[in-house]
Short mmCIF file of C-alpha atoms in Angstrom, two decimals:
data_model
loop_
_atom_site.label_atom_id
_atom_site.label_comp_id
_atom_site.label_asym_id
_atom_site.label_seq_id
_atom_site.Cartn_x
_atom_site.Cartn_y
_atom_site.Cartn_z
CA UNK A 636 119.16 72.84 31.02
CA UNK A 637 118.51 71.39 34.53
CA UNK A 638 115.96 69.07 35.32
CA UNK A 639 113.23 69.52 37.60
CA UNK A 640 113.42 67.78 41.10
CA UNK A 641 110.53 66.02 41.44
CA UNK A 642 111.21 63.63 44.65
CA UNK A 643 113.01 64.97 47.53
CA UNK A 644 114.46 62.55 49.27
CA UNK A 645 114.42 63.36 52.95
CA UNK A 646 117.95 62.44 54.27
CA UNK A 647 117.68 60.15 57.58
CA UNK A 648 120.13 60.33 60.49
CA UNK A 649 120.82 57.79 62.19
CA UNK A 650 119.88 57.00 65.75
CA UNK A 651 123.46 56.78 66.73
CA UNK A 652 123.81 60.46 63.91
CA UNK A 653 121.14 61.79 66.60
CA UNK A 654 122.71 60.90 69.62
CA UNK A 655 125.61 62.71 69.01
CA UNK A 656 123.94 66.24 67.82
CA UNK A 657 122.22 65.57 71.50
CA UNK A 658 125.44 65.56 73.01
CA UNK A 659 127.23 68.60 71.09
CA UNK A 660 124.02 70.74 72.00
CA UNK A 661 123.94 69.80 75.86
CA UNK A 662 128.24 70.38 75.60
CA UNK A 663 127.79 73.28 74.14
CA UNK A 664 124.76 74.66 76.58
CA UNK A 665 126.85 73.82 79.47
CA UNK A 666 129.51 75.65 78.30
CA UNK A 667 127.67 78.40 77.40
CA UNK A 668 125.69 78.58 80.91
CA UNK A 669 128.98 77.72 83.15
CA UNK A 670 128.47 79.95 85.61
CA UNK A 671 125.39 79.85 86.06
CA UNK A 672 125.47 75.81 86.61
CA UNK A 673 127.89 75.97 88.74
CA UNK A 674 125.84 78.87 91.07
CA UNK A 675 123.26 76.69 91.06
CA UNK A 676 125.23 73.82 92.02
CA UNK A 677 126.85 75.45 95.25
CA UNK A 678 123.49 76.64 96.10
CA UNK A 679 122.08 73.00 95.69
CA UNK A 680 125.22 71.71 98.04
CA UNK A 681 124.50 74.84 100.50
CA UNK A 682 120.84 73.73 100.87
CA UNK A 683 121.84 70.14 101.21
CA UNK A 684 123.92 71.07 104.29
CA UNK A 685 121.34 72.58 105.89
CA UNK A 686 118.83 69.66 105.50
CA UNK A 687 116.36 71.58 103.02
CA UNK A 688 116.54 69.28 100.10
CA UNK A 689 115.69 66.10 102.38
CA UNK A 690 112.79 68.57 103.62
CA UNK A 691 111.36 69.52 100.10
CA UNK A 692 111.86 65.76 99.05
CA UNK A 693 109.84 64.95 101.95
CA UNK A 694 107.19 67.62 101.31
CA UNK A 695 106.80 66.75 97.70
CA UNK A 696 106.61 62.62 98.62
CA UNK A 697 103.99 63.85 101.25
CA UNK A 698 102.49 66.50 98.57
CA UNK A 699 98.71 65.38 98.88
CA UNK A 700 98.89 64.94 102.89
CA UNK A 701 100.43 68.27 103.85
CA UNK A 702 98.49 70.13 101.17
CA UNK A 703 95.24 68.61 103.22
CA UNK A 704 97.29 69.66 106.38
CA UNK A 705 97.71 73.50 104.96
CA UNK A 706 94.07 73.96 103.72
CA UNK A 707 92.60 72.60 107.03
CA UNK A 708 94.38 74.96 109.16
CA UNK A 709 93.43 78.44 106.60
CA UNK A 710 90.07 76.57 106.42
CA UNK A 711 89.11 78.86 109.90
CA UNK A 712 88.00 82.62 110.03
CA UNK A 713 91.12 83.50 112.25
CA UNK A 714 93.07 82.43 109.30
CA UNK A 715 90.61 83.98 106.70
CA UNK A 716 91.07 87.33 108.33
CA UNK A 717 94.47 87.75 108.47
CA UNK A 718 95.37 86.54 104.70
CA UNK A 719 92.58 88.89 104.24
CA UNK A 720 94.32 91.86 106.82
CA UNK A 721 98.23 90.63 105.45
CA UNK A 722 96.89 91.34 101.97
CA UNK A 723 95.31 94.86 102.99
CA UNK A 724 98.42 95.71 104.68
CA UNK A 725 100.59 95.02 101.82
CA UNK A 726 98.07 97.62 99.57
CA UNK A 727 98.41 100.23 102.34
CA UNK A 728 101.92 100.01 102.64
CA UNK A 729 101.81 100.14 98.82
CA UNK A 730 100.26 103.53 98.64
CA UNK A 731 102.96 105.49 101.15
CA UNK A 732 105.01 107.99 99.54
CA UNK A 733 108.11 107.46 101.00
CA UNK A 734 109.71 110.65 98.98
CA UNK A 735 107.38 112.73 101.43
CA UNK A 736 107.85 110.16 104.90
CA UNK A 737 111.56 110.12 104.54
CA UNK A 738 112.28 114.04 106.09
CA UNK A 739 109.66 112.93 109.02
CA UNK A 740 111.08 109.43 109.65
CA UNK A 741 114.71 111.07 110.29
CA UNK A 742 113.28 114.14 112.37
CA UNK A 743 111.42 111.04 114.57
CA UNK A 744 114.90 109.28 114.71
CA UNK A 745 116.70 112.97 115.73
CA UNK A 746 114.05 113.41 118.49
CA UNK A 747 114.34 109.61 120.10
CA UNK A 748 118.20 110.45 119.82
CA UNK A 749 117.69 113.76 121.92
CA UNK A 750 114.72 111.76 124.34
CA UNK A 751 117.81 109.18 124.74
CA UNK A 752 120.32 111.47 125.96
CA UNK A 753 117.81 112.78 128.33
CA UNK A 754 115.96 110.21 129.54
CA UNK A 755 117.43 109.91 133.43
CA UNK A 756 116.91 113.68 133.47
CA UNK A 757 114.01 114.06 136.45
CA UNK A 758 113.31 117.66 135.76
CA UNK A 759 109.75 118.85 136.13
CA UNK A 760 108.66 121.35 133.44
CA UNK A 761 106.24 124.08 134.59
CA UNK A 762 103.21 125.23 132.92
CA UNK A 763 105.81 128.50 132.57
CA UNK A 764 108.38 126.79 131.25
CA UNK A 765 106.40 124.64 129.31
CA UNK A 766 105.27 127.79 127.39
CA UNK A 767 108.85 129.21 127.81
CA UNK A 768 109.81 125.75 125.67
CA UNK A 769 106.97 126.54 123.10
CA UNK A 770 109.87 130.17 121.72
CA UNK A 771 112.75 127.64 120.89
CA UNK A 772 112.79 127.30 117.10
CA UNK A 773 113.43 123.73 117.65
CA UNK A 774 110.27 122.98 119.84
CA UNK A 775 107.92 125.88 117.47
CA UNK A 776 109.05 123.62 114.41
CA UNK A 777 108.07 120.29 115.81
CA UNK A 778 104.88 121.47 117.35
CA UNK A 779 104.10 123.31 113.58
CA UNK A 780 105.09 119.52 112.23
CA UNK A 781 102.63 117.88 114.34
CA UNK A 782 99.68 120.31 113.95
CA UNK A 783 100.00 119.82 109.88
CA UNK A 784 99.97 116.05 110.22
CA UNK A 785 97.30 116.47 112.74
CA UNK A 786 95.46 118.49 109.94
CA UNK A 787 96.45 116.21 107.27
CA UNK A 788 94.64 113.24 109.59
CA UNK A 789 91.35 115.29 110.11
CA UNK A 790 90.75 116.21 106.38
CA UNK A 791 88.09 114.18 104.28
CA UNK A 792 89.86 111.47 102.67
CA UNK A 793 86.87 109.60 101.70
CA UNK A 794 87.33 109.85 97.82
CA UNK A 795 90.71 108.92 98.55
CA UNK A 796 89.79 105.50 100.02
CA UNK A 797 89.78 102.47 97.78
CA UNK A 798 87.45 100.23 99.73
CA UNK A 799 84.72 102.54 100.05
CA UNK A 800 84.50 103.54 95.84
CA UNK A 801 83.49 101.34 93.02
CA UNK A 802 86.72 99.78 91.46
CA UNK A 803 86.68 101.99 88.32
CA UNK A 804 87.49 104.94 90.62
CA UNK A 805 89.85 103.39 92.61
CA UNK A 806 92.46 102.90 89.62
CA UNK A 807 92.08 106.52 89.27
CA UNK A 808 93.04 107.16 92.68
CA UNK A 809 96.63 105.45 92.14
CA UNK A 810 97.69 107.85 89.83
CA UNK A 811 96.68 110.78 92.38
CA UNK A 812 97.47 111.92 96.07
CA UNK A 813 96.27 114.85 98.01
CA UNK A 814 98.18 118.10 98.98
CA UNK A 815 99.11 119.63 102.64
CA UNK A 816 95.74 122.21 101.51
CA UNK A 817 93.66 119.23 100.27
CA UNK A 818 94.76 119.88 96.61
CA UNK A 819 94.37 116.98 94.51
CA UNK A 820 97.58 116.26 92.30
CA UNK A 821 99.33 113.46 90.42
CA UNK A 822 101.78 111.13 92.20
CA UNK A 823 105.38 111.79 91.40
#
């Protein structure tokens, strides 16, 4: 029968032992990340070339000095406000559906392209022919186009604003937008 181990001996490498494992693990990391090293190192020479390494070195010897300089000038209400209006912005632009804006954004882009062609045209439309204009399909369709987003403008959208409900109603209102009729609905 085997005898029990009692004392484990712990086997020591040496420092030179060590040094070498070091070396086959950085070897073999290198290898294994190749590409990526050498991305990185074109992108290191590329920003070297155009002086931004000698400019972050700077910043970062300067660190305490130009983070003073960059908190005095936001330390002003001009500054205040726009973070403030940059941030809103950002959390409008959020909330566009640009499934629904696309089909208007390239009607607006077919219209300047007609006002274009037509712009050294100095015709003067009469109040008959401006309502002789109004029975082309084309001009009915645009005018129908505006008068829904001039509706969609005048509805209440009050319970659809986030910055006048408490912020447990405003997740809610993420997850829903309202219809051409004022139909509530989820958000595709």
């Amino acid at each position: 029968m085997a005898k029990a181990i009692k004392k484990v001996v712990k086997i020591e490498m040496t420092e030179e032992e060590k040094r070498a494992q070091d070396l086959r693990e950085i070897e073999t990391a290198l290898i294994e990340n190749k590409d990526a090293i050498l991305e990185t190192i074109d992108l290191l020479k590329q920003m070297n070339n155009r002086g931004a390494l000698t400019m972050a070195t700077s910043l970062f010897a300067e660190g305490d000095k130009v983070l003073y300089t960059i908190i005095k000038a936001l330390d002003n209400p001009e500054a205040t406000n726009l973070l403030k209006n940059m941030l809103l912005l950002v959390g409008v632009l959020g909330t566009i559906n640009v499934k629904q804006l696309e089909p208007f954004v390239v009607k607006l882009n077919a219209g300047i392209a007609r006002m274009a062609e037509h712009k050294d045209q100095e015709k003067q439309l009469s109040y008959f022919g401006f309502a002789k204009t109004l029975k082309d399909p084309e001009v009915n369709r645009a005018v129908g186009l505006l008068l829904d987003f001039l509706r969609g403008m005048g509805q209440d959208t009050e319970d659809l604003e986030r910055n006048t409900q408490p912020p447990e109603d405003q997740a809610i209102q993420k997850e829903r937008t309202r219809d051409y009729d004022g139909t509530m609905h989820k958000r595709d």
